[in-house]
Amino acid sequence: MTQTTERTRIERYDPATIEPRWQARWAELGAYHTDLHDDSRPKFYLLTMYPYPSGDLHIGHWYIKTPTDAIARYRRMHGLNVFLPIGFDAFGLPAENAAIKSGQHPRPWTMANIETMRRQLRSMGATFDWASEVVTADPSYYRWNQWLFLRFLEAGLAYRAMSPVDWCPNDGTLAREQVEGVDRRCWRCGAKVEKRDLEQWFLRTTRYADELLRFDGIDWPEPIRVQQTNWIGRSEGGEIVFPTAPSDHHPGGDQIRVFTTRPDTLFGATFMVLAPEHPLVAKLTAPDRRAEVDAYVARARDKTDIERLSVDRDKSGVPIGADAINPVNDERIPIFVGDYVLATYGTGAIMAVPAHDERDYEFAMKFRLPVRRVVAAEGTDDEAAVDGAYVAHTTGERLVNSGPYSGLPADEGGRAILASLAERGLGRPSVTYRLRDWLISRQRYWGTPIPVIYCPSDGIVPVPDDQLPVLLPDTVDYRGRGDNPLRHDPAFLETTCPKCGGPAQRETDTLDTFIDSSWYWYRYLSANKDDGPVDRAMTDRWTPVDQYTGGAEHAVMHLLYSRFFTKAMRDIGLIGEDEPFKRLFNQGQILGADGERMSKSRGNVQDPDELVRRYGADTVRLFLMFMGPWDQGGPWNERGIGGVNRFLHRVWTLAMDAHGTEPGDPDAGRLPGGEDEAAAEAAIRAAAHRTLRVVTADYEAFHWNTMVARLMELTNTLFHYRGTSVAGGPAWDEAIRLLLLMLAPAAPHVTEELWARRLEATSDPWVSIHEQSWPEVDEAAAAEETREVPIQVNGKLRDKVTVPVAIEPAELERLALAQPRVAALLAGRTPERVVNAGGRLVNIVVRD
RNA sequence: GGGCGAGUGGCGGAAUGGCAGACGCGCCGGCCUUAGGAGCCGGUGCCGCGAAAGUGGCAUAGGAGUUCGAGUCUCCUCUCGCCCACCA
């Protein structure tokens, strides 16, 4: 009883009406407001990096957020109480730059952008819990930044120290990217940028260096762990004291401390190099060297970091006209100042061992300094000329030219040398990190004011808790100057000392915006709490975050700061966790069509609104998932979105019109392949349940692209049965039901619509598809009875044979050999070997 | 310079050491249409031979190796991307 339905009679799939309607309905029902107190179900804290309100949501935001929403919906279907919050990283330089340019205050600019982005985020159909929204530029949020800062100050985790900044005489402190060109000009006024030392605030991240190197109990991608590990850069070695030698201008006896990872090479130290900023440079420099040394130090200060740190650059330096004494052999060695030594690493001074360090070797060659081999690989002639630095670590290395230590294996000799220096108080084992303390001061307006007051009599005075928040004034004047307007706002600046009541001034620096993002997920759990930053009962219940999604570009900044904050907050007693994010996934980045990073200035930003208007949110969501592996990203290319849209139309057709046929199909209405109805129903059930099996695995692994492909395959299969005698029957109906359930987390609107219509057709009361349980595979239905086994001869595919799944291996091999094509190729030869790969493949090996 | 990742059809991509190219785009053919930039059905890695059904060879950046069997594992080379870049 095949019915032919004219296509025009079927209501068309029209996302433009369906999607807004369901979004409104979900909001009205409060469907995605998470009851954080519900402990009847296991919790699942799903976090996605909150966006910066730059003005427009672009397709990259969709790329991370819509699959994350699919995870949320999928987990809910497994009975979990899922919390998926959203907020805005609302402080920061772009708002301030826009404000300077337009004369408009950053707050209205930011708030207008947030309003736009809220609407755009809602258009995704994502299940964000807006009730927990956090906006970091709001005093109810940044107040707690201040409060946390004060606790860190009390705990000795925050401190103040001098540090150089890039300084423009007109515009004040500049960020690194605001210094342009090799001659270092200000991006706004073109003035020459200089370095200036300012007192600034730091957080003592280095206190947690060792703990941050451990990733216990968290499941993070290997590349991120490696990057963080390298960033922290733990080096074990020794700190060794080189006393200065007496000379005409100097009595000697100053101690130059160096850090080395190679105490075994100490006898090879033939000179020393101090960083230009090293405090002893001025003191030790001989009068006749002073002019040249001062000039060199001044030049080094003016160089860009990039110039100074460039590996390709020639080594530079000047002798300071003083010597040091090598503590192991009392040899006098000359001291240089050179900018290849960094003031900020180790002790800012090195012992130079040109025979065993490439940089020192290069320097020695340039200045014709002696090179002495002290470590030799097995079989090397001790006295052979040294040609380049030997830095390798091999077994069998031994010390040479090293006094009493000569002949010892290098590692053992190194330990002995260090031990002997330690006895004389001239050395000790030491560990150094590349990780620096976190400079959190910004000489900027649009951020959290640092809550301290400078009093002429009491010095640095923390703002008392009951005077928080220190509000960022909204009335400051932007026009005219680029530096921090707080410095010119007497109403903000002038205050009274909380201790003595005398006149005092506020700190005008603001906090780095990475502070905001270092704890925002704790705040989501009690976004409106006004007597503390976090609710311990809530954080105990909900954290650590079960799954975090976001870009890998945050590997060593945000993701490391967040780990630091968690440990610091734990030690202050605010939370009980060691790590913030149990599992991390880094999706790839969507680039512009030109392969470049999307940005307004490049004009390659892809606007999702237009795509949503053309195809609907479900298509855009699905297309982004279908493009390729989620962790890969790639250049944006719209080609192919039509295919995904067509797929949803086909799903619609299957669900709405089982009995329809298409005039273009010559086999329309007939069961495929001569199947009878029983075989057809079995085939439909098998297809549906096998799809369910692989699709479930794909959801678990975030393999969206193959998940969509499997559903397309199932849809194609079902189309072959559409309009036949089994269409609309029980097997068909089950397959449609499974198809909709499997698609629901990814394409929530169209599946909700079709689900509602199914319920309506059977007069059942409406229940959201998103409240259904994830279906279970019927293994019996999915099981296969026969299998096609490829047969290879010498590894080349030659034939295939269809056999019962349970076939005996011997029988399979017999069948394989009996295939006419195989037999012809064997030409009477006896196989040397028959490989039976678990019944999945047979390979017959025969010698020529 | 170091670290990490990746090189597969015209394109995006798929493939627990076991049929390379699933799925989609594009393209070709057909159906249906007054029409088609809609819909449906079928075909489509490359090179031979063949009228065709077929059939043989070559193919996962290049080269070697391990294996009955390699896109997948090992080594070398090349190219691209990202991150870090004189960290003693």
Coordinates of C-alpha atoms in Angstrom, one line a residue, chain A residues 379-734:
Chain A
G379 CA 88.0 7.9 23.1
T380 CA 88.6 11.6 22.8
D381 CA 92.2 12.9 23.0
D382 CA 92.4 15.1 26.1
E383 CA 94.8 17.6 24.4
A384 CA 93.2 17.7 21.0
A385 CA 92.2 21.2 19.9
V386 CA 88.7 22.1 20.9
D387 CA 86.6 22.8 17.8
G388 CA 83.2 24.0 19.0
A389 CA 81.5 23.4 22.2
Y390 CA 81.0 19.8 23.3
V391 CA 77.7 19.8 25.2
A392 CA 76.4 16.2 24.6
H393 CA 75.7 13.9 27.4
T394 CA 76.8 10.4 26.6
T395 CA 77.8 7.5 28.8
G396 CA 81.5 7.1 29.3
E397 CA 82.3 10.8 29.6
R398 CA 85.0 11.6 32.1
L399 CA 86.6 14.7 33.5
V400 CA 90.0 15.9 32.1
N401 CA 92.2 18.9 33.0
S402 CA 90.3 19.0 36.2
G403 CA 92.9 18.6 38.9
P404 CA 92.2 15.9 41.4
Y405 CA 88.9 15.2 39.7
S406 CA 90.4 14.2 36.4
G407 CA 89.5 10.7 35.3
L408 CA 86.2 10.7 37.2
P409 CA 82.9 10.1 35.3
A410 CA 81.5 13.6 34.5
D411 CA 78.3 13.3 36.6
E412 CA 80.2 11.9 39.6
G413 CA 82.9 14.5 39.3
G414 CA 80.4 17.3 39.2
R415 CA 78.8 16.2 42.4
A416 CA 82.2 15.9 44.1
I417 CA 83.3 19.4 43.0
L418 CA 80.1 20.9 44.3
A419 CA 80.4 19.0 47.6
S420 CA 83.9 20.2 48.1
L421 CA 82.9 23.8 47.4
A422 CA 80.0 23.5 49.8
E423 CA 82.4 22.5 52.6
R424 CA 84.2 25.7 52.0
G425 CA 81.0 27.7 51.9
L426 CA 81.5 28.6 48.2
G427 CA 78.7 26.5 46.7
R428 CA 75.5 24.6 47.3
P429 CA 73.1 22.6 45.2
S430 CA 70.4 24.8 43.8
V431 CA 67.3 24.7 41.7
T432 CA 66.3 27.5 39.3
Y433 CA 63.2 28.0 37.3
R434 CA 62.5 29.9 34.1
L435 CA 59.1 30.8 35.6
R436 CA 59.0 34.4 36.9
D437 CA 56.7 35.8 39.4
W438 CA 53.6 37.2 37.8
L439 CA 53.7 41.0 37.2
I440 CA 50.1 42.0 37.8
S441 CA 50.3 45.8 37.8
R442 CA 48.9 47.5 34.7
Q443 CA 49.2 51.3 34.3
R444 CA 45.8 51.2 32.8
Y445 CA 42.3 52.5 33.6
W446 CA 40.0 49.7 32.5
G447 CA 40.7 47.1 35.1
T448 CA 40.4 46.3 38.8
P449 CA 41.9 49.0 40.9
I450 CA 44.6 47.6 43.2
P451 CA 43.2 48.2 46.7
V452 CA 46.2 49.8 48.4
I453 CA 46.8 53.3 49.7
Y454 CA 50.2 55.1 49.9
C455 CA 50.5 57.2 53.1
P456 CA 53.4 59.5 53.7
S457 CA 53.7 58.2 57.3
D458 CA 52.4 54.7 57.2
G459 CA 53.7 53.7 53.8
I460 CA 51.8 51.0 51.9
V461 CA 48.4 50.5 53.6
P462 CA 45.9 47.9 52.4
V463 CA 42.3 49.1 51.9
P464 CA 40.3 47.6 54.7
D465 CA 37.8 44.9 53.6
D466 CA 34.8 47.0 54.7
Q467 CA 35.9 49.7 52.2
L468 CA 35.8 47.4 49.2
P469 CA 35.2 47.7 46.4
V470 CA 37.5 50.4 45.5
L471 CA 35.3 51.6 42.7
L472 CA 36.6 52.5 39.3
P473 CA 35.2 56.0 38.7
D474 CA 33.0 56.3 35.6
T475 CA 33.5 60.0 35.1
V476 CA 37.1 60.2 34.2
D477 CA 38.1 62.0 31.1
Y478 CA 39.4 60.0 28.2
R479 CA 40.2 62.5 25.6
G480 CA 43.5 64.2 25.3
R481 CA 45.8 61.8 26.8
G482 CA 46.5 58.1 26.6
D483 CA 48.0 57.3 29.9
N484 CA 46.0 56.1 32.9
P485 CA 43.3 58.8 33.6
L486 CA 43.1 57.6 37.2
R487 CA 46.4 59.5 37.7
H488 CA 44.6 62.8 36.8
D489 CA 41.4 62.2 38.7
P490 CA 41.8 63.9 42.2
A491 CA 38.5 62.4 43.4
F492 CA 39.9 59.0 43.0
L493 CA 43.5 59.7 43.7
E494 CA 43.2 61.7 46.9
T495 CA 42.0 59.8 50.0
T496 CA 42.8 59.4 53.6
C497 CA 45.0 56.8 55.2
P498 CA 43.0 54.1 56.9
K499 CA 45.6 53.9 59.6
C500 CA 46.4 57.5 60.6
G501 CA 43.5 59.3 58.9
G502 CA 46.0 61.7 57.3
P503 CA 46.0 62.6 53.6
A504 CA 47.1 59.8 51.3
Q505 CA 47.0 58.6 47.7
R506 CA 45.4 55.6 46.1
E507 CA 47.3 53.2 44.0
T508 CA 46.3 54.0 40.4
D509 CA 47.6 50.8 38.8
T510 CA 45.0 48.2 38.0
L511 CA 45.2 44.4 38.0
D512 CA 46.1 42.3 35.0
T513 CA 42.9 41.0 33.5
F514 CA 44.3 37.5 33.7
I515 CA 43.4 37.8 37.4
D516 CA 39.8 38.0 36.5
S517 CA 39.9 34.8 34.5
S518 CA 41.9 32.9 37.1
W519 CA 39.0 32.1 39.4
Y520 CA 35.8 33.0 37.5
W521 CA 34.4 29.4 37.5
Y522 CA 34.4 29.4 41.3
R523 CA 32.3 32.6 41.2
Y524 CA 29.8 31.1 38.7
L525 CA 28.7 28.9 41.6
S526 CA 27.6 31.8 43.7
A527 CA 27.5 34.7 41.2
N528 CA 25.5 36.9 43.5
K529 CA 27.1 36.1 46.8
D530 CA 27.9 39.4 48.5
D531 CA 29.8 38.4 51.6
G532 CA 32.6 36.5 50.0
P533 CA 34.1 35.5 46.7
V534 CA 33.1 31.9 46.8
D535 CA 30.6 29.7 48.5
R536 CA 32.6 26.9 50.0
A537 CA 29.7 24.5 50.1
M538 CA 29.1 25.0 46.4
T539 CA 32.7 24.7 45.4
D540 CA 33.1 21.6 47.5
R541 CA 30.1 20.1 45.7
W542 CA 30.8 21.3 42.1
T543 CA 34.6 21.7 41.6
P544 CA 36.9 20.7 40.2
V545 CA 35.4 21.4 36.8
D546 CA 34.7 18.1 35.0
Q547 CA 35.4 19.3 31.5
Y548 CA 36.9 22.6 30.3
T549 CA 36.9 23.6 26.6
G550 CA 38.8 26.4 25.0
G551 CA 41.8 27.4 22.8
A552 CA 45.3 26.1 23.2
E553 CA 46.7 29.6 22.9
H554 CA 46.1 29.9 26.6
A555 CA 48.4 27.1 27.5
V556 CA 51.0 29.0 29.5
M557 CA 49.0 32.0 30.6
H558 CA 45.4 31.5 31.6
L559 CA 45.7 27.8 32.2
L560 CA 48.8 28.2 34.4
Y561 CA 47.5 31.2 36.3
S562 CA 44.3 29.3 37.0
R563 CA 46.2 26.4 38.5
F564 CA 48.2 28.8 40.6
F565 CA 45.1 30.6 41.8
T566 CA 43.5 27.3 42.8
K567 CA 46.5 26.3 44.8
A568 CA 46.8 29.7 46.4
M569 CA 43.1 29.9 47.2
R570 CA 43.3 26.4 48.7
D571 CA 46.2 27.4 51.0
I572 CA 44.2 30.4 52.1
G573 CA 41.4 28.1 53.0
L574 CA 38.8 29.3 50.5
I575 CA 38.5 26.0 48.6
G576 CA 39.5 22.4 49.0
E577 CA 40.8 21.6 45.5
D578 CA 44.4 21.2 44.2
E579 CA 43.5 21.6 40.6
P580 CA 40.8 23.6 38.8
F581 CA 40.1 21.5 35.7
K582 CA 39.9 17.8 35.8
R583 CA 39.8 17.4 32.0
L584 CA 40.8 19.8 29.4
F585 CA 40.0 19.9 25.7
N586 CA 41.6 22.3 23.3
Q587 CA 39.7 22.8 20.1
G588 CA 41.5 24.1 17.1
Q589 CA 41.2 27.6 15.8
I590 CA 39.0 28.7 12.9
L591 CA 41.1 31.0 10.7
G592 CA 39.8 33.4 8.1
A593 CA 39.3 32.2 4.6
D594 CA 42.8 33.6 3.9
G595 CA 44.3 31.3 6.4
E596 CA 45.1 34.1 8.8
R597 CA 43.8 34.7 12.2
M598 CA 40.3 36.3 12.1
S599 CA 40.3 40.0 12.9
K600 CA 38.4 43.0 12.1
S601 CA 41.5 44.7 10.8
R602 CA 42.1 42.0 8.3
G603 CA 38.5 42.0 7.3
N604 CA 38.2 38.2 7.3
V605 CA 35.8 37.8 10.1
Q606 CA 33.0 35.4 9.4
D607 CA 29.7 36.6 10.8
P608 CA 27.5 33.7 12.1
D609 CA 24.3 35.8 12.1
E610 CA 24.2 35.8 8.3
L611 CA 24.7 32.0 8.1
V612 CA 22.1 31.5 10.8
R613 CA 19.6 33.6 8.8
R614 CA 20.3 31.5 5.6
Y615 CA 20.5 28.0 7.1
G616 CA 19.4 28.1 10.7
A617 CA 21.5 27.5 13.9
D618 CA 21.2 23.7 13.7
T619 CA 22.9 23.7 10.3
V620 CA 25.6 26.0 11.4
R621 CA 26.2 24.0 14.5
L622 CA 26.3 20.7 12.6
F623 CA 28.5 22.1 9.8
L624 CA 31.1 23.3 12.3
M625 CA 31.1 19.8 13.8
F626 CA 31.3 18.1 10.4
M627 CA 34.2 20.2 9.1
G628 CA 36.9 18.1 10.6
P629 CA 38.4 17.0 13.9
W630 CA 37.5 19.4 16.7
D631 CA 41.1 19.8 17.8
Q632 CA 42.2 20.8 14.4
G633 CA 40.4 23.9 13.3
G634 CA 41.6 25.4 10.0
P635 CA 40.7 28.1 7.5
W636 CA 37.0 28.9 7.2
N637 CA 35.4 27.6 4.1
E638 CA 31.7 27.7 3.5
R639 CA 31.8 25.1 0.8
G640 CA 29.9 22.1 2.0
I641 CA 27.4 23.8 4.3
G642 CA 24.7 23.0 1.8
G643 CA 25.3 19.3 2.2
V644 CA 24.7 19.6 6.0
N645 CA 21.6 21.6 5.4
R646 CA 20.4 19.0 2.9
F647 CA 21.0 16.3 5.5
L648 CA 18.7 18.1 8.0
H649 CA 16.0 18.4 5.3
R650 CA 16.3 14.7 4.7
V651 CA 15.9 13.9 8.4
W652 CA 12.8 16.1 8.3
T653 CA 11.5 14.3 5.3
L654 CA 12.1 10.9 6.9
A655 CA 10.4 11.9 10.1
M656 CA 7.5 13.7 8.5
D657 CA 6.8 11.6 5.5
A658 CA 7.7 7.9 5.8
H659 CA 5.4 6.9 2.9
G660 CA 6.3 9.5 0.4
T661 CA 8.3 8.6 -2.7
E662 CA 10.4 10.6 -5.1
P663 CA 9.6 10.5 -8.8
G664 CA 13.3 10.5 -9.6
D665 CA 13.9 7.1 -7.9
P666 CA 13.4 4.2 -10.4
D667 CA 13.2 1.8 -7.4
A668 CA 10.8 3.9 -5.4
G669 CA 8.4 1.9 -3.3
R670 CA 10.4 -1.4 -3.7
L671 CA 12.4 -3.0 -1.0
P672 CA 16.1 -2.8 -1.9
G673 CA 18.1 -5.8 -3.0
G674 CA 15.1 -8.1 -3.3
E675 CA 14.7 -8.2 0.5
D676 CA 11.5 -9.5 2.0
E677 CA 9.8 -7.5 4.7
A678 CA 11.3 -9.4 7.6
A679 CA 14.8 -9.0 6.1
A680 CA 14.1 -5.3 5.5
E681 CA 13.0 -4.7 9.1
A682 CA 16.0 -6.6 10.4
A683 CA 18.3 -4.5 8.2
I684 CA 16.7 -1.2 9.4
R685 CA 17.1 -2.3 13.1
A686 CA 20.7 -3.4 12.5
A687 CA 21.6 -0.1 10.8
A688 CA 20.0 2.0 13.6
H689 CA 21.6 0.1 16.4
R690 CA 25.0 -0.2 14.8
T691 CA 24.9 3.6 14.2
L692 CA 24.0 4.1 17.8
R693 CA 27.0 2.1 18.9
V694 CA 29.5 4.1 16.9
V695 CA 27.8 7.5 17.5
T696 CA 27.8 6.9 21.2
A697 CA 31.6 6.3 21.1
D698 CA 32.0 9.4 18.9
Y699 CA 30.1 11.6 21.4
E700 CA 32.3 10.3 24.2
A701 CA 35.5 11.1 22.3
F702 CA 34.2 14.5 20.9
H703 CA 34.6 13.0 17.3
W704 CA 31.8 15.2 15.9
N705 CA 32.8 14.9 12.3
T706 CA 32.4 11.1 12.2
M707 CA 29.4 11.3 14.4
V708 CA 27.6 13.4 11.8
A709 CA 28.9 11.2 9.0
R710 CA 27.4 8.1 10.7
L711 CA 24.0 9.8 11.0
M712 CA 24.2 10.8 7.4
E713 CA 24.8 7.2 6.5
L714 CA 21.8 6.1 8.6
T715 CA 19.7 8.7 6.9
N716 CA 20.8 7.5 3.5
T717 CA 20.0 3.9 4.4
L718 CA 16.5 4.9 5.7
F719 CA 15.8 6.8 2.5
H720 CA 16.1 3.5 0.6
Y721 CA 13.2 2.1 2.7
R722 CA 11.1 5.3 2.5
G723 CA 7.8 4.7 0.7
T724 CA 8.2 0.9 0.9
S725 CA 5.9 -1.5 2.8
V726 CA 8.1 -1.4 5.9
A727 CA 8.2 2.4 6.1
G728 CA 6.2 3.6 9.1
G729 CA 6.3 0.2 10.6
P730 CA 7.8 -0.6 14.1
A731 CA 11.4 -1.0 12.9
W732 CA 11.2 2.2 10.9
D733 CA 9.6 4.0 13.8
E734 CA 12.3 2.9 16.2

